[in-house]
Amino acid sequence: GQQLNQSPQSMFIQEGEDVSMNCTSSSIFNTWLWYKQDPGEGPVLLIALYKAGELTSNGRLTAQFGITRKDSFLNISASIPSDVGIYFCAGTGKAAGNKLTFGGGTRVLVKP
Amino acid sequence: DAMVIQNPRYQVTQFGKPVTLSCSQTLNHNVMYWYQQKSSQAPKLLFHYYDKDFNNEADTPDNFQSRRPNTSFCFLDIRSPGLGDAAMYLCATSRDPARGYTFGSGTRLTVV
């Protein structure tokens, strides 16, 4: 079945830093979604991308839908402590019956 | 605010004792999903309803059942919970799966 490879698995951030994470797929997706999940909560949609090449921002977050339709990245600029959490990429595509396929998640932690 | 509401937020049940988790939505979305999420892993789809049509994932254990009495409500029944069923259970809804899903806050199930 379709798989999404998300990297890095975890990262430490220092306040003010820019951070980046990405997802790649072995097959084409029609939609890329980026979610953030705080401990004990459900995932919250951050950014949705619907067209190849699309670049979309939501405040300090920017995400792009790769031209090949097999990848996407998420950037967080000027990180703040509340950016800590788990970020999941997810995609839908015809090959998976339009069901949501998740990446393994990127755990963002604050540098001690 | 339109939303997806899961009750209860925390549920403790005894090994082997049937338990029901509930989900309601005010979004009037025709598709509803149940996911299981363990230990910061990616959510795993158990089943979904497209209107009244029930769709089970091939690897969902028979121990898990679902009911959708109307558009707004969906229930997850675990007939005989085992220790391995302890997890966060997430409900999600969608009007158009290709456009994204809205998740509830989840129910964390503990089996004792």
Short mmCIF file of C-alpha atoms in Angstrom, two decimals:
data_model
loop_
_atom_site.label_atom_id
_atom_site.label_comp_id
_atom_site.label_asym_id
_atom_site.label_seq_id
_atom_site.Cartn_x
_atom_site.Cartn_y
_atom_site.Cartn_z
CA GLY A 1 0.00 0.00 0.00
CA GLN A 2 0.94 3.65 -0.11
CA GLN A 3 3.45 4.84 2.45
CA LEU A 4 4.56 8.28 3.48
CA ASN A 5 8.11 8.71 4.70
CA GLN A 6 8.34 11.68 7.03
CA SER A 7 11.60 13.13 8.25
CA PRO A 8 13.11 13.92 10.57
CA GLN A 9 11.47 11.69 13.17
CA SER A 10 12.31 14.24 15.85
CA MET A 11 14.05 17.55 16.18
CA PHE A 12 15.04 20.01 18.85
CA ILE A 13 14.27 23.65 18.29
CA GLN A 14 15.59 26.78 19.89
CA GLU A 15 13.28 29.74 20.12
CA GLY A 16 13.65 31.91 17.05
CA GLU A 17 15.02 29.18 14.80
CA ASP A 18 13.47 28.17 11.50
CA VAL A 19 12.67 24.46 11.18
CA SER A 20 11.76 22.27 8.27
CA MET A 21 10.30 18.81 7.80
CA ASN A 22 9.27 16.86 4.76
CA CYS A 23 7.33 13.91 3.47
CA THR A 24 7.91 11.73 0.46
CA SER A 25 5.75 9.12 -1.14
CA SER A 26 6.31 6.28 -3.55
CA SER A 27 3.13 7.20 -5.38
CA ILE A 28 1.23 10.28 -6.44
CA PHE A 29 -1.02 12.15 -4.04
CA ASN A 30 -3.78 14.57 -5.00
CA THR A 31 -3.91 16.32 -1.64
CA TRP A 32 -1.26 16.99 0.98
CA LEU A 33 -2.23 17.95 4.51
CA TRP A 34 -0.14 18.99 7.48
CA TYR A 35 -1.52 18.41 10.98
CA LYS A 36 -0.18 19.26 14.44
CA GLN A 37 -1.06 17.15 17.44
CA ASP A 38 -0.56 18.29 21.02
CA PRO A 39 -0.36 15.70 23.81
CA GLY A 40 -3.76 14.25 24.62
CA GLU A 41 -5.47 16.03 21.74
CA GLY A 42 -6.58 15.16 18.24
CA PRO A 43 -4.67 16.35 15.16
CA VAL A 44 -5.45 19.89 14.09
CA LEU A 45 -5.20 20.83 10.43
CA LEU A 46 -2.51 23.44 9.77
CA ILE A 47 -2.29 23.64 6.00
CA ALA A 48 -4.00 21.89 3.08
CA LEU A 49 -2.47 21.72 -0.40
CA TYR A 50 -4.45 20.71 -3.46
CA LYS A 51 -2.30 21.50 -6.50
CA ALA A 52 1.18 20.45 -7.57
CA GLY A 53 3.61 23.29 -6.98
CA GLU A 54 1.24 25.08 -4.61
CA LEU A 55 2.94 27.09 -1.86
CA THR A 56 0.67 28.06 1.04
CA SER A 57 1.30 29.98 4.24
CA ASN A 58 -0.56 30.07 7.54
CA GLY A 59 1.10 32.60 9.82
CA ARG A 60 4.64 31.39 10.49
CA LEU A 61 3.97 28.12 8.67
CA THR A 62 4.65 27.54 5.00
CA ALA A 63 4.05 24.32 3.11
CA GLN A 64 4.55 23.28 -0.49
CA PHE A 65 3.04 20.56 -2.65
CA GLY A 66 5.89 19.09 -4.68
CA ILE A 67 5.80 19.34 -8.45
CA THR A 68 6.11 15.58 -8.82
CA ARG A 69 3.09 15.20 -6.45
CA LYS A 70 5.15 12.75 -4.44
CA ASP A 71 6.47 15.08 -1.76
CA SER A 72 5.70 18.02 0.48
CA PHE A 73 7.55 20.10 3.02
CA LEU A 74 6.53 22.22 6.00
CA ASN A 75 8.58 25.14 7.30
CA ILE A 76 8.10 26.87 10.62
CA SER A 77 9.77 30.25 10.86
CA ALA A 78 10.92 31.93 14.07
CA SER A 79 9.85 29.02 16.25
CA ILE A 80 8.28 29.63 19.65
CA PRO A 81 7.82 27.25 22.60
CA SER A 82 4.21 26.45 21.68
CA ASP A 83 5.41 24.97 18.38
CA VAL A 84 6.34 21.88 20.38
CA GLY A 85 4.25 18.89 19.41
CA ILE A 86 3.99 16.18 16.79
CA TYR A 87 3.55 17.19 13.18
CA PHE A 88 2.01 14.72 10.76
CA CYS A 89 1.91 14.93 7.02
CA ALA A 90 -0.98 13.17 5.37
CA GLY A 91 -2.14 12.68 1.84
CA THR A 92 -5.03 11.39 -0.16
CA GLY A 93 -4.80 9.79 -3.56
CA LYS A 94 -6.83 7.58 -5.84
CA ALA A 95 -4.51 4.62 -5.32
CA ALA A 96 -5.53 4.55 -1.63
CA GLY A 97 -9.21 5.01 -2.35
CA ASN A 98 -9.00 8.63 -1.22
CA LYS A 99 -8.44 7.51 2.35
CA LEU A 100 -6.00 9.54 4.38
CA THR A 101 -2.47 8.12 4.58
CA PHE A 102 -0.30 9.46 7.39
CA GLY A 103 3.42 9.93 7.68
CA GLY A 104 5.15 8.67 10.81
CA GLY A 105 5.23 12.12 12.41
CA THR A 106 7.94 14.59 13.39
CA ARG A 107 8.26 15.21 17.10
CA VAL A 108 9.36 18.79 17.76
CA LEU A 109 10.99 19.38 21.13
CA VAL A 110 12.58 22.39 22.78
CA LYS A 111 16.33 22.41 23.31
CA PRO A 112 17.09 22.28 27.01
CA ASP B 1 -18.59 26.49 16.55
CA ALA B 2 -19.11 23.55 14.25
CA MET B 3 -16.96 20.71 15.46
CA VAL B 4 -16.36 17.05 16.10
CA ILE B 5 -17.01 16.09 19.72
CA GLN B 6 -15.83 12.91 21.36
CA ASN B 7 -17.05 11.60 24.68
CA PRO B 8 -15.69 10.78 27.07
CA ARG B 9 -12.18 12.29 26.84
CA TYR B 10 -10.85 9.56 29.12
CA GLN B 11 -12.30 6.10 29.58
CA VAL B 12 -11.11 3.35 31.88
CA THR B 13 -12.53 -0.10 31.32
CA GLN B 14 -11.86 -3.53 32.69
CA PHE B 15 -10.25 -6.26 30.66
CA GLY B 16 -13.00 -8.01 28.72
CA LYS B 17 -15.76 -5.55 29.65
CA PRO B 18 -17.55 -4.04 26.63
CA VAL B 19 -17.05 -0.35 26.14
CA THR B 20 -18.57 2.23 23.80
CA LEU B 21 -16.97 5.45 22.65
CA SER B 22 -19.07 8.15 21.04
CA CYS B 23 -18.54 10.83 18.43
CA SER B 24 -20.88 13.58 17.32
CA GLN B 25 -20.49 16.25 14.67
CA THR B 26 -22.20 19.50 13.82
CA LEU B 27 -20.48 19.81 10.45
CA ASN B 28 -23.08 17.72 8.60
CA HIS B 29 -20.27 15.79 6.93
CA ASN B 30 -21.34 12.58 5.27
CA VAL B 31 -18.15 10.64 5.97
CA MET B 32 -17.10 9.64 9.49
CA TYR B 33 -13.96 7.74 10.47
CA TRP B 34 -12.60 5.96 13.52
CA TYR B 35 -8.84 5.82 14.05
CA GLN B 36 -6.73 4.11 16.68
CA GLN B 37 -3.51 5.84 17.72
CA LYS B 38 -0.88 4.31 19.98
CA SER B 39 2.15 5.92 21.63
CA SER B 40 2.64 8.91 19.33
CA GLN B 41 2.43 6.71 16.25
CA ALA B 42 0.45 7.77 13.24
CA PRO B 43 -3.31 7.22 13.52
CA LYS B 44 -4.47 3.90 12.08
CA LEU B 45 -7.81 3.73 10.29
CA LEU B 46 -10.21 1.16 11.75
CA PHE B 47 -13.28 1.82 9.61
CA HIS B 48 -15.37 4.55 8.09
CA TYR B 49 -18.93 5.32 7.09
CA TYR B 50 -19.78 6.94 3.79
CA ASP B 51 -23.32 8.03 4.69
CA LYS B 52 -24.75 4.74 5.96
CA ASP B 53 -22.33 2.53 4.05
CA PHE B 54 -19.92 0.85 6.46
CA ASN B 55 -16.36 0.20 5.28
CA ASN B 56 -14.12 -1.97 7.41
CA GLU B 57 -10.34 -1.99 7.04
CA ALA B 58 -9.04 -5.46 6.29
CA ASP B 59 -6.85 -5.63 9.39
CA THR B 60 -9.38 -4.26 11.89
CA PRO B 61 -10.04 -6.94 14.52
CA ASP B 62 -13.57 -8.34 14.84
CA ASN B 63 -13.50 -7.10 18.42
CA PHE B 64 -14.13 -3.62 17.05
CA GLN B 65 -17.59 -2.70 15.79
CA SER B 66 -19.23 0.56 14.83
CA ARG B 67 -22.70 2.06 14.58
CA ARG B 68 -23.90 5.19 12.87
CA PRO B 69 -27.56 5.75 13.75
CA ASN B 70 -27.73 9.10 11.96
CA THR B 71 -25.55 11.67 10.20
CA SER B 72 -24.46 13.32 13.43
CA PHE B 73 -23.47 10.38 15.59
CA CYS B 74 -21.07 7.48 15.30
CA PHE B 75 -20.13 4.93 17.97
CA LEU B 76 -17.15 2.65 18.42
CA ASP B 77 -17.91 -0.55 20.32
CA ILE B 78 -15.11 -2.70 21.67
CA ARG B 79 -16.70 -6.00 22.59
CA SER B 80 -13.97 -7.48 24.77
CA PRO B 81 -11.17 -4.98 25.36
CA GLY B 82 -7.70 -6.41 25.81
CA LEU B 83 -4.65 -4.69 27.23
CA GLY B 84 -3.42 -4.14 23.68
CA ASP B 85 -6.50 -2.06 22.90
CA ALA B 86 -5.37 0.73 25.22
CA ALA B 87 -4.88 3.69 22.90
CA MET B 88 -6.20 7.06 21.84
CA TYR B 89 -9.28 6.67 19.65
CA LEU B 90 -9.87 9.48 17.19
CA CYS B 91 -13.04 10.29 15.31
CA ALA B 92 -12.83 12.32 12.11
CA THR B 93 -15.31 13.64 9.59
CA SER B 94 -15.12 14.80 6.01
CA ARG B 95 -17.40 16.19 3.35
CA ASP B 96 -14.91 15.48 0.59
CA PRO B 97 -12.08 13.13 1.64
CA ALA B 98 -9.84 14.62 -1.03
CA ARG B 99 -10.13 18.00 0.71
CA GLY B 100 -9.21 16.88 4.21
CA TYR B 101 -10.58 15.60 7.49
CA THR B 102 -11.61 17.28 10.75
CA PHE B 103 -10.60 15.38 13.88
CA GLY B 104 -12.14 15.30 17.32
CA SER B 105 -10.05 15.62 20.47
CA GLY B 106 -9.97 11.89 20.96
CA THR B 107 -10.85 9.46 23.75
CA ARG B 108 -7.95 7.93 25.63
CA LEU B 109 -8.86 4.38 26.58
CA THR B 110 -7.17 2.62 29.46
CA VAL B 111 -7.74 -1.11 30.01
CA VAL B 112 -7.14 -2.43 33.52
#
